[in-house]
PDB file of C-alpha atoms in Angstrom:
ATOM      1  CA  MET B   1       0.015   0.016  -0.043  1.00 91.00           C
ATOM      2  CA  LEU B   2       1.295   3.482  -0.932  1.00 95.00           C
ATOM      3  CA  LYS B   3       0.670   6.324   1.511  1.00 96.00           C
ATOM      4  CA  GLU B   4       1.444  10.020   1.097  1.00 96.00           C
ATOM      5  CA  ASP B   5       1.801  12.552   3.996  1.00 96.00           C
ATOM      6  CA  GLY B   6      -1.342  14.787   4.277  1.00 96.00           C
ATOM      7  CA  PHE B   7      -3.856  12.267   2.751  1.00 97.00           C
ATOM      8  CA  SER B   8      -6.417  10.269   4.704  1.00 96.00           C
ATOM      9  CA  TYR B   9      -6.232   7.251   2.414  1.00 97.00           C
ATOM     10  CA  CYS B  10      -3.729   4.823   0.930  1.00 97.00           C
ATOM     11  CA  PHE B  11      -3.473   3.267  -2.548  1.00 97.00           C
ATOM     12  CA  ASP B  12      -2.907  -0.387  -3.589  1.00 96.00           C
ATOM     13  CA  PRO B  13      -1.289  -0.257  -7.101  1.00 93.00           C
ATOM     14  CA  GLN B  14      -1.940  -4.031  -7.557  1.00 93.00           C
ATOM     15  CA  LYS B  15      -5.579  -3.029  -8.140  1.00 94.00           C
ATOM     16  CA  CYS B  16      -4.707  -1.274 -11.305  1.00 91.00           C
ATOM     17  CA  GLN B  17      -4.377  -4.785 -13.090  1.00 87.00           C
ATOM     18  CA  SER B  18      -8.181  -5.298 -12.570  1.00 91.00           C
ATOM     19  CA  CYS B  19      -9.427  -1.784 -12.971  1.00 92.00           C
ATOM     20  CA  GLY B  20      -9.699  -1.485 -16.647  1.00 90.00           C
ATOM     21  CA  GLY B  21      -8.086   2.150 -16.614  1.00 93.00           C
ATOM     22  CA  LYS B  22     -10.797   4.120 -14.880  1.00 93.00           C
ATOM     23  CA  CYS B  23      -8.164   6.951 -14.232  1.00 94.00           C
ATOM     24  CA  CYS B  24      -7.423   7.147 -18.052  1.00 95.00           C
ATOM     25  CA  THR B  25     -11.092   7.298 -19.108  1.00 96.00           C
ATOM     26  CA  GLY B  26     -14.295   8.984 -18.382  1.00 93.00           C
ATOM     27  CA  GLU B  27     -15.346  12.481 -18.660  1.00 92.00           C
ATOM     28  CA  ASN B  28     -13.154  14.819 -20.635  1.00 94.00           C
ATOM     29  CA  GLY B  29     -10.573  17.094 -18.988  1.00 95.00           C
ATOM     30  CA  TYR B  30      -7.098  18.154 -19.161  1.00 97.00           C
ATOM     31  CA  ILE B  31      -4.056  15.844 -19.073  1.00 98.00           C
ATOM     32  CA  TRP B  32      -1.247  18.290 -18.313  1.00 98.00           C
ATOM     33  CA  ILE B  33       2.188  17.727 -19.700  1.00 98.00           C
ATOM     34  CA  ASP B  34       5.172  19.883 -19.452  1.00 98.00           C
ATOM     35  CA  GLU B  35       8.051  20.521 -21.781  1.00 98.00           C
ATOM     36  CA  ASP B  36      10.394  18.095 -20.203  1.00 98.00           C
ATOM     37  CA  GLU B  37       7.795  15.371 -20.337  1.00 98.00           C
ATOM     38  CA  MET B  38       6.994  16.080 -23.818  1.00 98.00           C
ATOM     39  CA  SER B  39      10.680  16.090 -24.792  1.00 98.00           C
ATOM     40  CA  LYS B  40      11.226  12.674 -23.251  1.00 97.00           C
ATOM     41  CA  LEU B  41       7.982  11.149 -24.631  1.00 98.00           C
ATOM     42  CA  SER B  42       8.731  12.453 -28.216  1.00 98.00           C
ATOM     43  CA  ARG B  43      12.121  10.819 -28.088  1.00 97.00           C
ATOM     44  CA  TYR B  44      10.661   7.694 -27.024  1.00 97.00           C
ATOM     45  CA  LEU B  45       8.122   7.870 -29.939  1.00 98.00           C
ATOM     46  CA  ASP B  46      10.961   9.019 -32.242  1.00 98.00           C
ATOM     47  CA  LEU B  47       9.353  12.251 -33.247  1.00 98.00           C
ATOM     48  CA  ASP B  48      10.643  15.797 -33.068  1.00 97.00           C
ATOM     49  CA  ILE B  49       8.967  17.926 -30.528  1.00 97.00           C
ATOM     50  CA  ALA B  50       6.993  19.989 -33.094  1.00 97.00           C
ATOM     51  CA  ASN B  51       5.397  16.907 -34.575  1.00 98.00           C
ATOM     52  CA  PHE B  52       4.702  15.456 -31.091  1.00 98.00           C
ATOM     53  CA  LYS B  53       2.938  18.540 -30.024  1.00 98.00           C
ATOM     54  CA  SER B  54       0.782  18.888 -33.205  1.00 98.00           C
ATOM     55  CA  ILE B  55      -0.177  15.181 -33.179  1.00 98.00           C
ATOM     56  CA  PHE B  56      -0.624  14.437 -29.346  1.00 98.00           C
ATOM     57  CA  THR B  57      -1.254  17.741 -27.578  1.00 98.00           C
ATOM     58  CA  TYR B  58      -3.234  21.087 -27.610  1.00 98.00           C
ATOM     59  CA  GLN B  59      -2.273  24.278 -26.017  1.00 98.00           C
ATOM     60  CA  VAL B  60      -4.466  25.801 -23.124  1.00 98.00           C
ATOM     61  CA  GLY B  61      -3.087  29.181 -22.433  1.00 97.00           C
ATOM     62  CA  VAL B  62       0.749  28.671 -21.822  1.00 97.00           C
ATOM     63  CA  ARG B  63       0.251  25.010 -20.875  1.00 98.00           C
ATOM     64  CA  PHE B  64      -0.229  21.784 -22.861  1.00 98.00           C
ATOM     65  CA  SER B  65      -2.634  19.006 -22.540  1.00 98.00           C
ATOM     66  CA  LEU B  66      -2.595  15.586 -24.079  1.00 98.00           C
ATOM     67  CA  LYS B  67      -5.363  15.085 -26.388  1.00 98.00           C
ATOM     68  CA  GLU B  68      -8.154  12.659 -25.706  1.00 98.00           C
ATOM     69  CA  LYS B  69     -10.197  10.175 -27.986  1.00 98.00           C
ATOM     70  CA  GLU B  70     -13.663   8.933 -27.730  1.00 97.00           C
ATOM     71  CA  TYR B  71     -14.083   5.811 -25.774  1.00 97.00           C
ATOM     72  CA  ASN B  72     -17.076   4.038 -24.312  1.00 94.00           C
ATOM     73  CA  GLY B  73     -19.459   6.827 -24.442  1.00 95.00           C
ATOM     74  CA  GLY B  74     -16.850   9.132 -22.838  1.00 96.00           C
ATOM     75  CA  PHE B  75     -13.293   9.894 -23.506  1.00 98.00           C
ATOM     76  CA  ALA B  76      -9.752   8.338 -22.854  1.00 98.00           C
ATOM     77  CA  CYS B  77      -6.321   9.661 -23.006  1.00 98.00           C
ATOM     78  CA  VAL B  78      -4.952   9.472 -26.578  1.00 98.00           C
ATOM     79  CA  PHE B  79      -2.316   7.008 -25.292  1.00 98.00           C
ATOM     80  CA  PHE B  80      -4.920   4.634 -23.391  1.00 98.00           C
ATOM     81  CA  ASN B  81      -4.342   1.223 -24.694  1.00 97.00           C
ATOM     82  CA  GLU B  82      -7.797  -0.023 -25.568  1.00 96.00           C
ATOM     83  CA  LYS B  83      -6.790  -3.634 -25.957  1.00 95.00           C
ATOM     84  CA  ASP B  84      -4.865  -4.106 -22.664  1.00 94.00           C
ATOM     85  CA  LEU B  85      -6.955  -1.413 -20.911  1.00 95.00           C
ATOM     86  CA  ASN B  86      -3.997   0.441 -19.378  1.00 94.00           C
ATOM     87  CA  CYS B  87      -1.382   3.267 -20.242  1.00 95.00           C
ATOM     88  CA  GLY B  88       0.463   2.704 -23.506  1.00 96.00           C
ATOM     89  CA  ILE B  89       3.262   5.002 -22.365  1.00 97.00           C
ATOM     90  CA  TYR B  90       3.444   4.028 -18.754  1.00 95.00           C
ATOM     91  CA  GLU B  91       7.121   4.597 -18.157  1.00 96.00           C
ATOM     92  CA  TYR B  92       6.790   7.970 -19.887  1.00 97.00           C
ATOM     93  CA  ARG B  93       3.337   9.303 -18.446  1.00 97.00           C
ATOM     94  CA  PRO B  94       3.154  12.786 -17.274  1.00 98.00           C
ATOM     95  CA  LYS B  95       3.556  13.784 -13.436  1.00 97.00           C
ATOM     96  CA  GLN B  96      -0.151  14.265 -13.276  1.00 96.00           C
ATOM     97  CA  CYS B  97      -0.636  10.594 -14.007  1.00 96.00           C
ATOM     98  CA  LYS B  98       2.238   9.544 -11.821  1.00 96.00           C
ATOM     99  CA  THR B  99       0.832  11.139  -8.745  1.00 97.00           C
ATOM    100  CA  PHE B 100      -2.788   9.928  -9.173  1.00 97.00           C
ATOM    101  CA  PRO B 101      -4.586   9.335  -6.774  1.00 97.00           C
ATOM    102  CA  PHE B 102      -2.593  11.699  -4.409  1.00 98.00           C
ATOM    103  CA  TRP B 103      -4.075  14.905  -5.802  1.00 96.00           C
ATOM    104  CA  SER B 104      -4.973  17.762  -3.380  1.00 96.00           C
ATOM    105  CA  TYR B 105      -8.499  17.832  -4.930  1.00 96.00           C
ATOM    106  CA  PHE B 106      -9.266  14.292  -3.649  1.00 97.00           C
ATOM    107  CA  LYS B 107      -8.415  15.384   0.076  1.00 96.00           C
ATOM    108  CA  LYS B 108     -11.970  17.061   0.228  1.00 95.00           C
ATOM    109  CA  ASN B 109     -13.421  14.731  -2.554  1.00 96.00           C
ATOM    110  CA  TYR B 110     -12.711  11.305  -1.537  1.00 96.00           C
ATOM    111  CA  ASN B 111     -16.137  10.022  -2.571  1.00 95.00           C
ATOM    112  CA  GLU B 112     -15.340  11.012  -6.153  1.00 93.00           C
ATOM    113  CA  LEU B 113     -12.032   9.324  -5.967  1.00 96.00           C
ATOM    114  CA  GLU B 114     -13.586   6.159  -4.483  1.00 93.00           C
ATOM    115  CA  LYS B 115     -15.978   5.904  -7.495  1.00 91.00           C
ATOM    116  CA  GLU B 116     -12.996   6.245  -9.955  1.00 91.00           C
ATOM    117  CA  CYS B 117     -10.263   4.226  -8.232  1.00 96.00           C
ATOM    118  CA  ILE B 118     -10.716   0.663  -6.700  1.00 96.00           C
ATOM    119  CA  GLY B 119      -7.301   0.787  -5.183  1.00 96.00           C
ATOM    120  CA  VAL B 120      -7.915   3.562  -2.654  1.00 97.00           C
ATOM    121  CA  LYS B 121      -8.865   2.901   0.913  1.00 96.00           C
ATOM    122  CA  GLN B 122      -9.499   5.236   3.854  1.00 95.00           C
ATOM    123  CA  LEU B 123      -6.913   5.024   6.684  1.00 94.00           C
TER     124      LEU B 123
END
């Protein structure tokens, strides 16, 4: 079980194997990615950064978000692997994804998190 200071819940990453990628799918939203993350991911995909940005991201003010695709009546991250129901770029996923489910928002909205993530448990 993973724990983070300041959070009233813990997380069992083993549950991800049976979850079906709920954290990668659902309502549309922003999947923030910074310049360093885009650079590493573009190298992994063997694309120059300009092509990577035009294919996989869109700009929101001064920030970038990964694009989404339609999936099961909702949306999924463009890198969601629909066959295996998991992240197709797991080792290169953005910080936003790496820190899930330990987001400040969920400190006050645990009920929402519990619906989205089968791996969380109140302490």
